[in-house]
PDB file of C-alpha atoms in Angstrom:
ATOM      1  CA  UNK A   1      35.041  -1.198 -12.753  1.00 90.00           C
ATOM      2  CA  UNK A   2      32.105  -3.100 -12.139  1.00 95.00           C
ATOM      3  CA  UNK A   3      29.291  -1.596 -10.423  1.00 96.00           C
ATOM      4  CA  UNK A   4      27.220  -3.848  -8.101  1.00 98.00           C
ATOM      5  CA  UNK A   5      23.730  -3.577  -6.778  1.00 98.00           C
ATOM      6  CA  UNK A   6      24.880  -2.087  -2.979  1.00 97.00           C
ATOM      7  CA  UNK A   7      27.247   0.217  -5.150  1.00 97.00           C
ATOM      8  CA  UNK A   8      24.445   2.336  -6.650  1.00 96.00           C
ATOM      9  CA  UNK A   9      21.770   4.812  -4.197  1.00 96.00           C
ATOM     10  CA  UNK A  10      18.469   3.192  -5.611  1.00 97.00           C
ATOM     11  CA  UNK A  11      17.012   5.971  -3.375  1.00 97.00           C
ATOM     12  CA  UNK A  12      17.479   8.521  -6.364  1.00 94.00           C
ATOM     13  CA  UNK A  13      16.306   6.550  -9.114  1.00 95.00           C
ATOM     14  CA  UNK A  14      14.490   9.027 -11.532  1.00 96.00           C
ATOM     15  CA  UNK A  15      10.732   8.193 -10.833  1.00 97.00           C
ATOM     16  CA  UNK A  16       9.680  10.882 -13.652  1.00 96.00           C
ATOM     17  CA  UNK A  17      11.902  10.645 -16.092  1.00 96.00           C
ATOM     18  CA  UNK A  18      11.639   6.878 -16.052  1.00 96.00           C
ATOM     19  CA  UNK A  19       7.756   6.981 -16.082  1.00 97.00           C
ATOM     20  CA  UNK A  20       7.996   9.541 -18.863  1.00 96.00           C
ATOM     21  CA  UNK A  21      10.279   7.326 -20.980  1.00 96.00           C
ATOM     22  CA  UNK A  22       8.525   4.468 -20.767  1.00 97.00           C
ATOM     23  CA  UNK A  23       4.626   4.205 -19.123  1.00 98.00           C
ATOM     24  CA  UNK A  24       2.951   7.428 -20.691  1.00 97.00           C
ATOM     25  CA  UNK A  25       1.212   5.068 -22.961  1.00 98.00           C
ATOM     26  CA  UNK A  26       0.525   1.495 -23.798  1.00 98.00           C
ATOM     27  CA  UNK A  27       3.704   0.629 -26.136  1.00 98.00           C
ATOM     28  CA  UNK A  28       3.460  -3.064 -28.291  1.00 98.00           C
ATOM     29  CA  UNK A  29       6.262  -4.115 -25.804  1.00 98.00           C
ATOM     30  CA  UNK A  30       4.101  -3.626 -22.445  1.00 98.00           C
ATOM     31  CA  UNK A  31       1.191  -5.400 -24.741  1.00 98.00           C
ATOM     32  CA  UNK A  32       3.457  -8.284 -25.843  1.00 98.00           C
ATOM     33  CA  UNK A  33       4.419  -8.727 -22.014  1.00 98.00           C
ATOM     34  CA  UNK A  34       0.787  -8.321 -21.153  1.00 98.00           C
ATOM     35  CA  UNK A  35      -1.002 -10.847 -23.688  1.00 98.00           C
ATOM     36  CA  UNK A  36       2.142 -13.565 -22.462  1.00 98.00           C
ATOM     37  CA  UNK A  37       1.366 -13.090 -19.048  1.00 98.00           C
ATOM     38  CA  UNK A  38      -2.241 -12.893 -19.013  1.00 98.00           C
ATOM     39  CA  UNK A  39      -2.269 -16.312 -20.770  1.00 98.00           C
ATOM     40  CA  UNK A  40      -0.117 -17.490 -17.652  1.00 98.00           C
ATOM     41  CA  UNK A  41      -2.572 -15.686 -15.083  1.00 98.00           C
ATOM     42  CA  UNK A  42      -5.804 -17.022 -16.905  1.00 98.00           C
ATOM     43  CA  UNK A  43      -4.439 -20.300 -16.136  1.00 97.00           C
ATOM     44  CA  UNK A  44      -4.607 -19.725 -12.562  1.00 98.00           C
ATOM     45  CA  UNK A  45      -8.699 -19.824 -10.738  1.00 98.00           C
ATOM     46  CA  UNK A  46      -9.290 -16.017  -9.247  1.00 97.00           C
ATOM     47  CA  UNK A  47      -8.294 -15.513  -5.811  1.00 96.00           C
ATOM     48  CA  UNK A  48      -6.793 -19.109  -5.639  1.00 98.00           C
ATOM     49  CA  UNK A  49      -2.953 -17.661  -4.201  1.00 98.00           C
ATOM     50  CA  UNK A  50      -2.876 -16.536  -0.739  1.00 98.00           C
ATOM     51  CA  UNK A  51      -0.263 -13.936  -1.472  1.00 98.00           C
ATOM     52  CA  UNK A  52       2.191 -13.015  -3.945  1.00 98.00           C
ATOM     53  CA  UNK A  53       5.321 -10.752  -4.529  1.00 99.00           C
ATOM     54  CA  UNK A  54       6.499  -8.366  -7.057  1.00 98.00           C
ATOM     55  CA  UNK A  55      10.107  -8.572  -6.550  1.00 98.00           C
ATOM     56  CA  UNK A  56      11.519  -4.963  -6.989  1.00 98.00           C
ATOM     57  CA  UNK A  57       8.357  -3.705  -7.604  1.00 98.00           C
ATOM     58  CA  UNK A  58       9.650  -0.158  -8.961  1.00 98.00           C
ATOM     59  CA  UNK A  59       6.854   2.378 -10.579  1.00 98.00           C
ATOM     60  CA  UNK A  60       5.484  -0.173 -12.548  1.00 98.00           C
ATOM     61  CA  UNK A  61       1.713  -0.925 -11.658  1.00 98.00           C
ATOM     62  CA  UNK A  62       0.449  -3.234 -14.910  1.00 98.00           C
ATOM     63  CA  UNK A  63       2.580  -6.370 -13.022  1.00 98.00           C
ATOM     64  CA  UNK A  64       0.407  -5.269  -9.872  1.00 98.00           C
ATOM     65  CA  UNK A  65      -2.631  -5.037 -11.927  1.00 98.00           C
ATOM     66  CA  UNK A  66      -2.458  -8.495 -13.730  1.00 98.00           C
ATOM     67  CA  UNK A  67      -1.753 -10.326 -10.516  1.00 98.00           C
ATOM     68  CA  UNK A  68      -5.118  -9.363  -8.891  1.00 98.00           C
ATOM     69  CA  UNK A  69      -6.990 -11.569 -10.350  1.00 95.00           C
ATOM     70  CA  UNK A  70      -5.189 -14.654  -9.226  1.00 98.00           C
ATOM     71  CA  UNK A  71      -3.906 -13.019  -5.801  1.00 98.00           C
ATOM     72  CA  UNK A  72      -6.161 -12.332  -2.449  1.00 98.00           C
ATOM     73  CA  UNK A  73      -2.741 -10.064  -1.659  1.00 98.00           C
ATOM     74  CA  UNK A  74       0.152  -8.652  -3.659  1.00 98.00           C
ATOM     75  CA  UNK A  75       3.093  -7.635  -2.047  1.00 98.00           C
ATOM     76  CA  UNK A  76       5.064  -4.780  -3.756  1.00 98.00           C
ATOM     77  CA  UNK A  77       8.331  -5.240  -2.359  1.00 98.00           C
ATOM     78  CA  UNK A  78      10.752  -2.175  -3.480  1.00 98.00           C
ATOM     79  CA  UNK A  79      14.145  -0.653  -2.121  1.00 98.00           C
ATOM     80  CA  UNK A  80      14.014   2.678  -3.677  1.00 98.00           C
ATOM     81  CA  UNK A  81      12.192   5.347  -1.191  1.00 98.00           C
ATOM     82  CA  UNK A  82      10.663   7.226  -4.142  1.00 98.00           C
ATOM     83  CA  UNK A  83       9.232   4.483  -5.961  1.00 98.00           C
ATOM     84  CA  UNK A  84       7.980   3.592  -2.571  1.00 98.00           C
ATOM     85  CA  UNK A  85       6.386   6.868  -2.373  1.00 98.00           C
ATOM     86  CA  UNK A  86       5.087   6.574  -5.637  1.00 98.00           C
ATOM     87  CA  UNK A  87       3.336   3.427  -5.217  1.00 98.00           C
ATOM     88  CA  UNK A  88       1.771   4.358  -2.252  1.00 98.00           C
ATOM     89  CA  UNK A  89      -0.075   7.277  -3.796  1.00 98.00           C
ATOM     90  CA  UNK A  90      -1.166   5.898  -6.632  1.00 98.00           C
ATOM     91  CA  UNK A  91      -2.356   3.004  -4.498  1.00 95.00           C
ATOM     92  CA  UNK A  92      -3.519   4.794  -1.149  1.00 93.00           C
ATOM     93  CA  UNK A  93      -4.721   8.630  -2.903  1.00 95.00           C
ATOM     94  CA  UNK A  94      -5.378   7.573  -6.804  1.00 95.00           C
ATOM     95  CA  UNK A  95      -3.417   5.657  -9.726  1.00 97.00           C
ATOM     96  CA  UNK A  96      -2.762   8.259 -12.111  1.00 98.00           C
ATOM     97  CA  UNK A  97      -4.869   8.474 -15.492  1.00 98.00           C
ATOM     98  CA  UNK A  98      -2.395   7.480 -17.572  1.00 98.00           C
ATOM     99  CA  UNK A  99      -2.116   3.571 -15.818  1.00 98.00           C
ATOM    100  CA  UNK A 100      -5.746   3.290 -16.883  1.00 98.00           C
ATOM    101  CA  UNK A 101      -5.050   1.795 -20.798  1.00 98.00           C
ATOM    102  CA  UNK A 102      -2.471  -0.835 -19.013  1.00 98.00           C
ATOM    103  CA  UNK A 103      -5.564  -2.399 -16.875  1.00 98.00           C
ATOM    104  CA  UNK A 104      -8.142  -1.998 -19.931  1.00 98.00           C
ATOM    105  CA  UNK A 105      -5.829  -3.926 -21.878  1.00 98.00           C
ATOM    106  CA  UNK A 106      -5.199  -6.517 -19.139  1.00 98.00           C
ATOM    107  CA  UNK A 107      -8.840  -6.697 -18.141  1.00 98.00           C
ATOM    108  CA  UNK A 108      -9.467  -7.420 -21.653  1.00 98.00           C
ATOM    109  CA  UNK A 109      -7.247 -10.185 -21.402  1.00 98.00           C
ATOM    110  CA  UNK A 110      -8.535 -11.721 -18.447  1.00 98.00           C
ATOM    111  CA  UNK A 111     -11.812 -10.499 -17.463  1.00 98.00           C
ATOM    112  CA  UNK A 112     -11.373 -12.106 -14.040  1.00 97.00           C
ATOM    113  CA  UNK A 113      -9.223  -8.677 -12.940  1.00 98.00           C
ATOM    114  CA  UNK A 114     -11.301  -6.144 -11.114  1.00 97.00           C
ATOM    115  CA  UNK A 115     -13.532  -4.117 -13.171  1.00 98.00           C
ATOM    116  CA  UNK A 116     -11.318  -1.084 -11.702  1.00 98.00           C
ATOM    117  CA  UNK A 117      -7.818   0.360 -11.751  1.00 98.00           C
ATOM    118  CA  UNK A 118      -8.199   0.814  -8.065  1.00 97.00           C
ATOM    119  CA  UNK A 119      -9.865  -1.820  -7.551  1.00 97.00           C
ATOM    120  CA  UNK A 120      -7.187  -4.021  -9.089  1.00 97.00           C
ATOM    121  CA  UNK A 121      -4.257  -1.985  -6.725  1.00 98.00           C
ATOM    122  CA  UNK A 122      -6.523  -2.603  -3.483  1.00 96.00           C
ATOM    123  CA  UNK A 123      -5.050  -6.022  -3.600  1.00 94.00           C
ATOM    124  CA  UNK A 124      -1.263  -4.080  -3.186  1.00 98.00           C
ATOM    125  CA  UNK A 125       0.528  -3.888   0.284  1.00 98.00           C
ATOM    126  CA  UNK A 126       3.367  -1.789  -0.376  1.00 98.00           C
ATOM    127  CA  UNK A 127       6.814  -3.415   1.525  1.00 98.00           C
ATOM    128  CA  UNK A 128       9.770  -1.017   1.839  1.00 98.00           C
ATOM    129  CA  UNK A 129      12.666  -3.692   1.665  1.00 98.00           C
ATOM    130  CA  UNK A 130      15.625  -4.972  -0.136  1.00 98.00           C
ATOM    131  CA  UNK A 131      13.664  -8.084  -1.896  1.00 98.00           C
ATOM    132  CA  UNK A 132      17.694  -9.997  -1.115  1.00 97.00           C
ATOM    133  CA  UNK A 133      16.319 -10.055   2.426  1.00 97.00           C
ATOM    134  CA  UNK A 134      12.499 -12.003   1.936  1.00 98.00           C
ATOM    135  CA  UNK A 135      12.115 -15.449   3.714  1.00 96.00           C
ATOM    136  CA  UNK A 136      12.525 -18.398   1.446  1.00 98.00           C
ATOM    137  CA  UNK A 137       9.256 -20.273   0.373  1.00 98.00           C
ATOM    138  CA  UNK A 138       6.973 -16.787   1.791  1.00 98.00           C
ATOM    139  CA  UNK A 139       4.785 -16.544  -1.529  1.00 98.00           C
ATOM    140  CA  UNK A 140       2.451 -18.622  -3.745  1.00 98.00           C
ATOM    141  CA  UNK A 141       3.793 -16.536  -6.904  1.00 98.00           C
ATOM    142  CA  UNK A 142       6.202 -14.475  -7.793  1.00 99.00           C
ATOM    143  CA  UNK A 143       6.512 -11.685 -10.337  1.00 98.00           C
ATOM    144  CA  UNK A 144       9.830  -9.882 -11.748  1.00 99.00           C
ATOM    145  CA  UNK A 145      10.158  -7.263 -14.343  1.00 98.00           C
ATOM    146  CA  UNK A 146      13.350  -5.708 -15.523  1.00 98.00           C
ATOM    147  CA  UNK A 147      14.796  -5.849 -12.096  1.00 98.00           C
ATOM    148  CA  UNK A 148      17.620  -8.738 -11.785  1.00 98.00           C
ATOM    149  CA  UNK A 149      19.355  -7.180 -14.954  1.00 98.00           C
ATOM    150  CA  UNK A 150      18.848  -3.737 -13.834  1.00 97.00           C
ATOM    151  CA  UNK A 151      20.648  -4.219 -10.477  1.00 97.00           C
ATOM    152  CA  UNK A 152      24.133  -4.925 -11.445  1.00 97.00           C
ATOM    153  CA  UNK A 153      26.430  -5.178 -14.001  1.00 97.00           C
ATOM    154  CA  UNK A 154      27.918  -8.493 -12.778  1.00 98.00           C
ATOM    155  CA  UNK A 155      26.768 -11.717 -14.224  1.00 97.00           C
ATOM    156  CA  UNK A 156      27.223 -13.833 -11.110  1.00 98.00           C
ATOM    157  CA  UNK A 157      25.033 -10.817  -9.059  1.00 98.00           C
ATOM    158  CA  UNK A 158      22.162 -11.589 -11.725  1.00 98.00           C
ATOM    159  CA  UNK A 159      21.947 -14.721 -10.906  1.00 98.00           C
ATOM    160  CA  UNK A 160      21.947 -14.371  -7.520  1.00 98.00           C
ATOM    161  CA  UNK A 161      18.588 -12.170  -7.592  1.00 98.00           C
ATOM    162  CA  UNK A 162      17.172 -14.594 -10.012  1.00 98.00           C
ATOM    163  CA  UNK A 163      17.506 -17.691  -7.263  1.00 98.00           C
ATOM    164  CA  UNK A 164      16.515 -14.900  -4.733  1.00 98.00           C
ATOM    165  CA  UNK A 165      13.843 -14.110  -6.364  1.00 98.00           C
ATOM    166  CA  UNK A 166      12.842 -18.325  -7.009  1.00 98.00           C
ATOM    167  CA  UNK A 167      13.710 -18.876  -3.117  1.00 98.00           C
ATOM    168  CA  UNK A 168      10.817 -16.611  -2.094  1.00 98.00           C
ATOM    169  CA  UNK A 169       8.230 -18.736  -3.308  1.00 98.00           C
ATOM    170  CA  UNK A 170       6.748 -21.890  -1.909  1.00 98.00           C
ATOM    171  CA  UNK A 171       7.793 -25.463  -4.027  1.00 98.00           C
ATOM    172  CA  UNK A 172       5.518 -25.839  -6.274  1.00 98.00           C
ATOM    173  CA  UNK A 173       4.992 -21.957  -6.388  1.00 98.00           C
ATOM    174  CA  UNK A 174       4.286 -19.892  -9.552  1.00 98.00           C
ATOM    175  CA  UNK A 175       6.874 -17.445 -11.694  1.00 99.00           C
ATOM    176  CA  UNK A 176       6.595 -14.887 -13.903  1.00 99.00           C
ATOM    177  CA  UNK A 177       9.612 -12.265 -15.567  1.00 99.00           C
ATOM    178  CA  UNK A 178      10.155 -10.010 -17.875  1.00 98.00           C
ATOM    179  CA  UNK A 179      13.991  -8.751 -18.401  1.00 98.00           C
ATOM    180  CA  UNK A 180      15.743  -6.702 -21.050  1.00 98.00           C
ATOM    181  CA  UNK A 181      17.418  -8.547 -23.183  1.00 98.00           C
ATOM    182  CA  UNK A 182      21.165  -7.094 -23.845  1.00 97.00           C
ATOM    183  CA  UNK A 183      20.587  -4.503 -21.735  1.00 95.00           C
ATOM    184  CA  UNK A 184      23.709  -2.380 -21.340  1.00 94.00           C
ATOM    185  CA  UNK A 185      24.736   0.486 -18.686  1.00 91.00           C
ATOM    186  CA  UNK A 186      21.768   2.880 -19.843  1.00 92.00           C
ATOM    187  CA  UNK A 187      20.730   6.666 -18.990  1.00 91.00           C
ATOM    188  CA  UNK A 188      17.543   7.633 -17.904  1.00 95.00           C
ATOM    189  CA  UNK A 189      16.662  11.231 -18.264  1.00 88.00           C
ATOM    190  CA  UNK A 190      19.132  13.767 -18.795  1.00 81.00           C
ATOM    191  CA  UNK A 191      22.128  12.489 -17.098  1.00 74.00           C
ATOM    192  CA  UNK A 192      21.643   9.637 -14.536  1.00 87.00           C
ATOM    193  CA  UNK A 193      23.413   6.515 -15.170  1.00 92.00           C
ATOM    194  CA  UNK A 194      22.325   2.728 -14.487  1.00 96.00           C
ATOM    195  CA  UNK A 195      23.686  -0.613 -13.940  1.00 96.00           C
ATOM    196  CA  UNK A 196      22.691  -2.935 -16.760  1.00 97.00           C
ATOM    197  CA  UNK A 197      24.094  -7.005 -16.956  1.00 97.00           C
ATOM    198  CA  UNK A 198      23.210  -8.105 -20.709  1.00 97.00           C
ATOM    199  CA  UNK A 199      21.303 -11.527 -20.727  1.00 98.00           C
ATOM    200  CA  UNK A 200      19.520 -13.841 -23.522  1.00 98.00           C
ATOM    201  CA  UNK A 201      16.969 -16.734 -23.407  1.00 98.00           C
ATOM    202  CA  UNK A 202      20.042 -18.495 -23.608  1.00 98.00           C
ATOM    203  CA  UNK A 203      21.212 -17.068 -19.479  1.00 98.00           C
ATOM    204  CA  UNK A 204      17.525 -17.210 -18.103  1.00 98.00           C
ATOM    205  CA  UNK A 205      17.204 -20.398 -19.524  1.00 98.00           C
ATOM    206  CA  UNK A 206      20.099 -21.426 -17.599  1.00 98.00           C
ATOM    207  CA  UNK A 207      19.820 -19.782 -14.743  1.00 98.00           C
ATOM    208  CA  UNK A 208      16.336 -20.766 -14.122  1.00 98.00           C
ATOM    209  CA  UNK A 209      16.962 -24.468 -15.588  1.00 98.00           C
ATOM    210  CA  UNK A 210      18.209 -26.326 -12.341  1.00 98.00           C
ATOM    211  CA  UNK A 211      15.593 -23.988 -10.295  1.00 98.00           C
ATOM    212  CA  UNK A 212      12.465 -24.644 -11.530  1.00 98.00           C
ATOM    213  CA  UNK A 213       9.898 -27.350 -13.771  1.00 98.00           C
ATOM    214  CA  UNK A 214       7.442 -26.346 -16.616  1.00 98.00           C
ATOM    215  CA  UNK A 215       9.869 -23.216 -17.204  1.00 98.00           C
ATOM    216  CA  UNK A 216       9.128 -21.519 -20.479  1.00 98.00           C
ATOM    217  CA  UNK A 217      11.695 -18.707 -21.497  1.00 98.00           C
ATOM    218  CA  UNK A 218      10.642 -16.436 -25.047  1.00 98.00           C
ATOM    219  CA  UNK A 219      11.653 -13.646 -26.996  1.00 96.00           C
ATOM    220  CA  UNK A 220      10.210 -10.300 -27.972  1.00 97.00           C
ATOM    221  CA  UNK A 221      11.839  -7.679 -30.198  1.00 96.00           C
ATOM    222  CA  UNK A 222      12.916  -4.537 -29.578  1.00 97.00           C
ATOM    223  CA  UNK A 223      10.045  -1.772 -29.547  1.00 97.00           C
ATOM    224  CA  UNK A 224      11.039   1.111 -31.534  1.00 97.00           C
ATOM    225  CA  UNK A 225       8.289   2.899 -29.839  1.00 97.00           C
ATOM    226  CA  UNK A 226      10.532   3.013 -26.594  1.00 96.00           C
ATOM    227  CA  UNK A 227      13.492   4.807 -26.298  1.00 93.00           C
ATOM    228  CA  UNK A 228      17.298   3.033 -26.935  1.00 93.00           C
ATOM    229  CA  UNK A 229      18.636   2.028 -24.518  1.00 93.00           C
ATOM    230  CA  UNK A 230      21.035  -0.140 -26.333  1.00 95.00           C
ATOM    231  CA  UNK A 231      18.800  -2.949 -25.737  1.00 96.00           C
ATOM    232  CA  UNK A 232      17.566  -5.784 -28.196  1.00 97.00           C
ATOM    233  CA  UNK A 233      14.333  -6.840 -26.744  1.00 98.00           C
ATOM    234  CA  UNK A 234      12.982  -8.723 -24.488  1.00 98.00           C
ATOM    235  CA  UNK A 235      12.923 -11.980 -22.692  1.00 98.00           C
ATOM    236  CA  UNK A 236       9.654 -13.281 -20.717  1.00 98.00           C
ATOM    237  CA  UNK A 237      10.220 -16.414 -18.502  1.00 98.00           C
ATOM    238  CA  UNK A 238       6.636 -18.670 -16.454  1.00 98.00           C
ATOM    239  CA  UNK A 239       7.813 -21.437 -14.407  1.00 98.00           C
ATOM    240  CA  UNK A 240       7.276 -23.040 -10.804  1.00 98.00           C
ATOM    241  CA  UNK A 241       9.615 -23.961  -8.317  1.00 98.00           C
ATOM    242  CA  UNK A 242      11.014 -27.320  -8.275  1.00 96.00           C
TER     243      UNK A 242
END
């Protein structure tokens, strides 16, 4: 059977294990991602968006962290109560140490970021909410990493998220994503099993096609740093709205 977005308790998602897997350290994958997107970012003049979204937010802070520069406010919008909880200490107590490499790198890339980690996250308002359920045209930009893939394992579902996640920004507004390419069902620590709905540049690119103008859709190989997940890479996507 196929297993669908509501089907799965996103409230249990494995904050540590996940964390441990994958954001210990700066692997080439998270620097590929975070050269591509800083080019995007440095594009943009500081503080020029009113607000933007990271849609699905998750544990993740570098997507946070490069959006500061551009954004006066960053909403991390995120279903799952402990990545909620996570986010909100690491942005309301302190980020932990190991999130400090991810915003050297990205400051290096665009010195217009905060000269601070928490500086950078003081731009984050942390939204507990399915992102399915955010008003259309609500954001200047919009951010998504490894989130409309990761939700289901049904094909039409993925694209649904992906024109959710397009309808939440303004016309004209900015995009920027990161998914897995091929991703399949995958574990994540010991035993816990998640949804996974393979995709190419080939899908985004025509997903995102009859959505959106200036999109640009690339490729990145598989890090052998990370661990297998049975996927082959990864596929990073900037765009606006039509």
């Amino acid at each position: 059977m196929i297993t669908h977005n509501d089907d799965v308790d996103w409230d249990s998602w494995p904050v540590a294990d996940y964390l441990a897997e994958n954001y210990r350290e700066v692997h080439p994958s998270d620097a590929a991602v975070i050269a591509h997107h800083s080019a995007f970012y440095r594009r943009l003049a500081p503080h020029s968006l009113g607000c933007s979204v990271e849609f699905g937010a998750g544990p993740n802070l570098y997507p946070l962290v490069l959006a500061a520069a551009a954004s006066r406010r960053i909403d991390a919008v995120e279903a799952g109560a402990g990545n909620v909880a996570y986010l909100e200490r690491q942005i309301l107590v302190e980020p932990d140490g190991s999130w400090l490499p991810f915003h050297a790198l990205c400051r290096r890339l665009n010195p217009a970021l905060p000269a601070t980690l928490a500086g950078a996250l003081a731009h984050v308002n942390v939204v507990h909410a399915d992102v399915r359920g955010l008003p259309p045209g609500g954001y200047d930009l919009a951010s998504m990493h490894f989130v409309a893939e990761g939700a289901t394992e049904d094909r039409a579902e993925f694209a649904e998220f992906c024109r959710a996640f397009v309808r939440c920004v303004a016309p004209g507004g900015y995009l920027v994503a990161a998914f897995m390419e091929n991703m399949p069902t995958y574990r994540i620590g010991p035993a816990s099993r998640w949804p996974g709905c393979p995709v190419d540049p080939d899908t985004v690119t025509a997903v995102f096609t009859p959505l959106t103008q200036e999109l640009a859709v690339t490729h990145i190989d598989t890090d052998p740093t990370l661990p297998d997940y049975g996927d082959s890479g990864m596929v990073l996507l900037t765009g606006r709205k039509r």
